[in-house]
């Protein structure tokens, strides 16, 4: 799982693909952000709304509770709700909570072990690219995603454009 690059059929577009769990987490957190003051939502309600397997979504939501992004409420009005204001929860927060650190390659960390290290010319540039991706995802709040009624961009497609031409 995690994040990895795929090169689509078009040579002018490079995409960053999210794991299914991260994609589902973003969809669910966006849903909860849109209903932030309207109470909790059940995992079944969210799963049905977006056609997501309820068992997998339940696991994702529990992980987000464990990481402090959501709260779980019991009872007839129970379900899941955001633990913080949606203006303070970012796409990076959700992805990191589900998949862990965002790394485009293992060598960008201080722990990354690589036999090419002595001759490598791309570790530093890739590290900068990694930082830019983290900054970009950290600048996207759940409240700003909630404003996008069409669900374009990060949510739904599982893809984040990071370069090349769109369209």
PDB file of C-alpha atoms in Angstrom:
ATOM      1  CA  UNK A   1       0.000   0.000   0.000  1.00  0.00           C
ATOM      2  CA  UNK A   2       1.077   3.579   0.391  1.00  0.00           C
ATOM      3  CA  UNK A   3       1.704   6.096  -2.309  1.00  0.00           C
ATOM      4  CA  UNK A   4       3.448   5.337  -5.557  1.00  0.00           C
ATOM      5  CA  UNK A   5       3.829   6.750  -9.027  1.00  0.00           C
ATOM      6  CA  UNK A   6       2.095   5.460 -12.084  1.00  0.00           C
ATOM      7  CA  UNK A   7       2.666   6.711 -15.581  1.00  0.00           C
ATOM      8  CA  UNK A   8      -0.617   6.861 -17.473  1.00  0.00           C
ATOM      9  CA  UNK A   9      -0.940   6.346 -21.197  1.00  0.00           C
ATOM     10  CA  UNK A  10      -0.387  10.059 -21.775  1.00  0.00           C
ATOM     11  CA  UNK A  11       3.297  10.925 -21.659  1.00  0.00           C
ATOM     12  CA  UNK A  12       2.670  14.540 -20.571  1.00  0.00           C
ATOM     13  CA  UNK A  13       1.007  13.694 -17.250  1.00  0.00           C
ATOM     14  CA  UNK A  14       2.467  12.181 -14.100  1.00  0.00           C
ATOM     15  CA  UNK A  15       0.128  11.204 -11.289  1.00  0.00           C
ATOM     16  CA  UNK A  16       0.532  10.345  -7.659  1.00  0.00           C
ATOM     17  CA  UNK A  17      -1.787   7.488  -6.732  1.00  0.00           C
ATOM     18  CA  UNK A  18      -3.143   7.096  -3.223  1.00  0.00           C
ATOM     19  CA  UNK A  19      -3.814   3.766  -1.566  1.00  0.00           C
ATOM     20  CA  UNK A  20      -7.461   2.675  -1.511  1.00  0.00           C
ATOM     21  CA  UNK A  21      -7.517   3.100   2.257  1.00  0.00           C
ATOM     22  CA  UNK A  22      -6.206   6.678   2.012  1.00  0.00           C
ATOM     23  CA  UNK A  23      -8.682   7.467  -0.748  1.00  0.00           C
ATOM     24  CA  UNK A  24     -11.562   6.067   1.326  1.00  0.00           C
ATOM     25  CA  UNK A  25     -10.303   7.971   4.360  1.00  0.00           C
ATOM     26  CA  UNK A  26     -10.272  11.241   2.423  1.00  0.00           C
ATOM     27  CA  UNK A  27     -13.765  10.571   1.074  1.00  0.00           C
ATOM     28  CA  UNK A  28     -15.097   9.826   4.570  1.00  0.00           C
ATOM     29  CA  UNK A  29     -13.374  12.767   6.252  1.00  0.00           C
ATOM     30  CA  UNK A  30     -14.600  15.101   3.494  1.00  0.00           C
ATOM     31  CA  UNK A  31     -18.125  13.760   4.053  1.00  0.00           C
ATOM     32  CA  UNK A  32     -17.820  14.394   7.784  1.00  0.00           C
ATOM     33  CA  UNK A  33     -16.388  17.869   7.139  1.00  0.00           C
ATOM     34  CA  UNK A  34     -19.448  18.730   5.056  1.00  0.00           C
ATOM     35  CA  UNK A  35     -21.677  17.603   7.955  1.00  0.00           C
ATOM     36  CA  UNK A  36     -19.373  19.001  10.661  1.00  0.00           C
ATOM     37  CA  UNK A  37     -22.100  20.705  12.698  1.00  0.00           C
ATOM     38  CA  UNK A  38     -24.841  18.272  11.706  1.00  0.00           C
ATOM     39  CA  UNK A  39     -23.894  15.417  14.016  1.00  0.00           C
ATOM     40  CA  UNK A  40     -22.256  12.055  13.552  1.00  0.00           C
ATOM     41  CA  UNK A  41     -22.504   9.729  10.543  1.00  0.00           C
ATOM     42  CA  UNK A  42     -22.379   5.958  10.613  1.00  0.00           C
ATOM     43  CA  UNK A  43     -19.827   4.008   8.616  1.00  0.00           C
ATOM     44  CA  UNK A  44     -22.741   2.307   6.833  1.00  0.00           C
ATOM     45  CA  UNK A  45     -24.184   5.672   5.770  1.00  0.00           C
ATOM     46  CA  UNK A  46     -20.847   6.878   4.383  1.00  0.00           C
ATOM     47  CA  UNK A  47     -20.120   3.549   2.688  1.00  0.00           C
ATOM     48  CA  UNK A  48     -23.556   3.466   1.047  1.00  0.00           C
ATOM     49  CA  UNK A  49     -23.289   7.091  -0.114  1.00  0.00           C
ATOM     50  CA  UNK A  50     -19.988   6.500  -1.931  1.00  0.00           C
ATOM     51  CA  UNK A  51     -20.186   2.801  -2.812  1.00  0.00           C
ATOM     52  CA  UNK A  52     -17.338   1.852  -0.467  1.00  0.00           C
ATOM     53  CA  UNK A  53     -17.073  -1.614   1.143  1.00  0.00           C
ATOM     54  CA  UNK A  54     -18.421  -1.034   4.666  1.00  0.00           C
ATOM     55  CA  UNK A  55     -15.972  -3.431   6.368  1.00  0.00           C
ATOM     56  CA  UNK A  56     -12.928  -1.719   4.872  1.00  0.00           C
ATOM     57  CA  UNK A  57     -14.314   1.746   5.602  1.00  0.00           C
ATOM     58  CA  UNK A  58     -14.981   0.755   9.223  1.00  0.00           C
ATOM     59  CA  UNK A  59     -11.306  -0.241   9.607  1.00  0.00           C
ATOM     60  CA  UNK A  60     -10.175   3.050   8.054  1.00  0.00           C
ATOM     61  CA  UNK A  61     -12.471   5.071  10.318  1.00  0.00           C
ATOM     62  CA  UNK A  62     -11.239   3.225  13.414  1.00  0.00           C
ATOM     63  CA  UNK A  63      -7.649   4.031  12.428  1.00  0.00           C
ATOM     64  CA  UNK A  64      -8.592   7.708  12.085  1.00  0.00           C
ATOM     65  CA  UNK A  65     -10.166   7.566  15.555  1.00  0.00           C
ATOM     66  CA  UNK A  66      -7.006   5.973  16.943  1.00  0.00           C
ATOM     67  CA  UNK A  67      -4.909   8.745  15.347  1.00  0.00           C
ATOM     68  CA  UNK A  68      -7.151  11.449  16.841  1.00  0.00           C
ATOM     69  CA  UNK A  69      -8.701  12.805  13.637  1.00  0.00           C
ATOM     70  CA  UNK A  70     -12.183  11.412  14.316  1.00  0.00           C
ATOM     71  CA  UNK A  71     -14.274  10.669  17.362  1.00  0.00           C
ATOM     72  CA  UNK A  72     -16.579   7.694  17.667  1.00  0.00           C
ATOM     73  CA  UNK A  73     -19.950   8.231  19.331  1.00  0.00           C
ATOM     74  CA  UNK A  74     -22.133   5.426  20.675  1.00  0.00           C
ATOM     75  CA  UNK A  75     -25.911   5.249  20.809  1.00  0.00           C
ATOM     76  CA  UNK A  76     -28.837   5.821  18.480  1.00  0.00           C
ATOM     77  CA  UNK A  77     -27.386   9.139  17.293  1.00  0.00           C
ATOM     78  CA  UNK A  78     -23.890   7.669  17.216  1.00  0.00           C
ATOM     79  CA  UNK A  79     -21.343   7.289  14.492  1.00  0.00           C
ATOM     80  CA  UNK A  80     -18.228   9.200  13.515  1.00  0.00           C
ATOM     81  CA  UNK A  81     -17.492  12.904  13.618  1.00  0.00           C
ATOM     82  CA  UNK A  82     -14.435  15.080  13.138  1.00  0.00           C
ATOM     83  CA  UNK A  83     -12.365  15.550  16.273  1.00  0.00           C
ATOM     84  CA  UNK A  84     -11.225  18.997  15.066  1.00  0.00           C
ATOM     85  CA  UNK A  85     -12.510  21.866  12.998  1.00  0.00           C
ATOM     86  CA  UNK A  86     -12.358  20.861   9.297  1.00  0.00           C
ATOM     87  CA  UNK A  87     -10.299  24.002   8.617  1.00  0.00           C
ATOM     88  CA  UNK A  88      -7.477  22.429  10.651  1.00  0.00           C
ATOM     89  CA  UNK A  89      -7.557  18.900   9.207  1.00  0.00           C
ATOM     90  CA  UNK A  90      -5.496  18.500   6.041  1.00  0.00           C
ATOM     91  CA  UNK A  91      -5.282  15.890   3.317  1.00  0.00           C
ATOM     92  CA  UNK A  92      -1.769  15.156   4.587  1.00  0.00           C
ATOM     93  CA  UNK A  93      -3.132  14.510   8.108  1.00  0.00           C
ATOM     94  CA  UNK A  94      -5.585  11.919   6.770  1.00  0.00           C
ATOM     95  CA  UNK A  95      -3.134  10.200   4.412  1.00  0.00           C
ATOM     96  CA  UNK A  96      -0.373  10.127   7.038  1.00  0.00           C
ATOM     97  CA  UNK A  97      -2.750   8.712   9.657  1.00  0.00           C
ATOM     98  CA  UNK A  98      -3.728   5.873   7.341  1.00  0.00           C
ATOM     99  CA  UNK A  99      -0.580   5.088   5.335  1.00  0.00           C
ATOM    100  CA  UNK A 100       2.181   6.523   7.502  1.00  0.00           C
ATOM    101  CA  UNK A 101       4.986   8.696   6.138  1.00  0.00           C
ATOM    102  CA  UNK A 102       4.722   9.897   2.545  1.00  0.00           C
ATOM    103  CA  UNK A 103       7.775   8.755   0.648  1.00  0.00           C
ATOM    104  CA  UNK A 104       8.225   8.747  -3.102  1.00  0.00           C
ATOM    105  CA  UNK A 105      11.280   6.547  -2.578  1.00  0.00           C
ATOM    106  CA  UNK A 106      12.810   5.015   0.550  1.00  0.00           C
ATOM    107  CA  UNK A 107      16.113   6.851   0.108  1.00  0.00           C
ATOM    108  CA  UNK A 108      14.637  10.245   1.002  1.00  0.00           C
ATOM    109  CA  UNK A 109      14.679   9.336   4.692  1.00  0.00           C
ATOM    110  CA  UNK A 110      17.753   9.182   6.847  1.00  0.00           C
ATOM    111  CA  UNK A 111      17.019   5.449   7.304  1.00  0.00           C
ATOM    112  CA  UNK A 112      16.839   4.716   3.579  1.00  0.00           C
ATOM    113  CA  UNK A 113      19.463   2.151   2.789  1.00  0.00           C
ATOM    114  CA  UNK A 114      20.577   1.945  -0.801  1.00  0.00           C
ATOM    115  CA  UNK A 115      23.555   0.355  -2.489  1.00  0.00           C
ATOM    116  CA  UNK A 116      23.674   3.338  -4.881  1.00  0.00           C
ATOM    117  CA  UNK A 117      24.164   5.877  -2.073  1.00  0.00           C
ATOM    118  CA  UNK A 118      27.851   6.662  -2.783  1.00  0.00           C
ATOM    119  CA  UNK A 119      27.115   7.409  -6.460  1.00  0.00           C
ATOM    120  CA  UNK A 120      23.539   8.679  -6.202  1.00  0.00           C
ATOM    121  CA  UNK A 121      22.709  11.989  -7.820  1.00  0.00           C
ATOM    122  CA  UNK A 122      18.946  11.996  -7.196  1.00  0.00           C
ATOM    123  CA  UNK A 123      18.512  11.608  -3.433  1.00  0.00           C
ATOM    124  CA  UNK A 124      18.566  15.340  -2.754  1.00  0.00           C
ATOM    125  CA  UNK A 125      16.284  16.304  -5.674  1.00  0.00           C
ATOM    126  CA  UNK A 126      13.844  13.525  -4.760  1.00  0.00           C
ATOM    127  CA  UNK A 127      13.902  14.709  -1.175  1.00  0.00           C
ATOM    128  CA  UNK A 128      12.860  18.168  -2.379  1.00  0.00           C
ATOM    129  CA  UNK A 129      10.066  16.683  -4.501  1.00  0.00           C
ATOM    130  CA  UNK A 130       8.883  14.725  -1.456  1.00  0.00           C
ATOM    131  CA  UNK A 131       8.830  17.929   0.628  1.00  0.00           C
ATOM    132  CA  UNK A 132       6.804  19.729  -2.068  1.00  0.00           C
ATOM    133  CA  UNK A 133       4.242  16.915  -2.126  1.00  0.00           C
ATOM    134  CA  UNK A 134       3.921  17.000   1.670  1.00  0.00           C
ATOM    135  CA  UNK A 135       3.544  20.806   1.608  1.00  0.00           C
ATOM    136  CA  UNK A 136       0.904  20.608  -1.127  1.00  0.00           C
ATOM    137  CA  UNK A 137      -1.135  17.982   0.737  1.00  0.00           C
ATOM    138  CA  UNK A 138      -0.724  19.960   3.971  1.00  0.00           C
ATOM    139  CA  UNK A 139      -2.222  23.023   2.300  1.00  0.00           C
ATOM    140  CA  UNK A 140      -5.466  21.231   1.367  1.00  0.00           C
ATOM    141  CA  UNK A 141      -7.924  21.369   4.250  1.00  0.00           C
ATOM    142  CA  UNK A 142     -11.019  19.240   4.610  1.00  0.00           C
ATOM    143  CA  UNK A 143     -13.152  22.390   4.675  1.00  0.00           C
ATOM    144  CA  UNK A 144     -11.717  23.436   1.299  1.00  0.00           C
ATOM    145  CA  UNK A 145     -12.498  19.978  -0.096  1.00  0.00           C
ATOM    146  CA  UNK A 146     -16.015  20.311   1.274  1.00  0.00           C
ATOM    147  CA  UNK A 147     -16.511  23.379  -0.934  1.00  0.00           C
ATOM    148  CA  UNK A 148     -15.979  21.246  -4.048  1.00  0.00           C
ATOM    149  CA  UNK A 149     -19.459  19.842  -4.591  1.00  0.00           C
ATOM    150  CA  UNK A 150     -18.452  17.895  -7.705  1.00  0.00           C
ATOM    151  CA  UNK A 151     -15.906  15.834  -5.759  1.00  0.00           C
ATOM    152  CA  UNK A 152     -13.157  16.512  -8.293  1.00  0.00           C
ATOM    153  CA  UNK A 153      -9.432  16.505  -7.568  1.00  0.00           C
ATOM    154  CA  UNK A 154      -8.109  14.438  -4.693  1.00  0.00           C
ATOM    155  CA  UNK A 155     -11.387  12.864  -3.743  1.00  0.00           C
ATOM    156  CA  UNK A 156     -12.940  10.048  -5.697  1.00  0.00           C
ATOM    157  CA  UNK A 157     -10.274   9.542  -8.311  1.00  0.00           C
ATOM    158  CA  UNK A 158      -7.496   8.506  -5.941  1.00  0.00           C
ATOM    159  CA  UNK A 159      -5.131  10.715  -7.909  1.00  0.00           C
ATOM    160  CA  UNK A 160      -3.335  13.929  -7.158  1.00  0.00           C
ATOM    161  CA  UNK A 161      -1.857  15.767 -10.118  1.00  0.00           C
ATOM    162  CA  UNK A 162       1.702  16.854  -9.428  1.00  0.00           C
ATOM    163  CA  UNK A 163       2.945  17.872 -12.847  1.00  0.00           C
ATOM    164  CA  UNK A 164       2.349  17.923 -16.541  1.00  0.00           C
ATOM    165  CA  UNK A 165      -0.633  19.214 -18.448  1.00  0.00           C
ATOM    166  CA  UNK A 166      -4.191  18.527 -17.434  1.00  0.00           C
ATOM    167  CA  UNK A 167      -7.189  17.984 -19.634  1.00  0.00           C
TER     168      UNK A 167
END
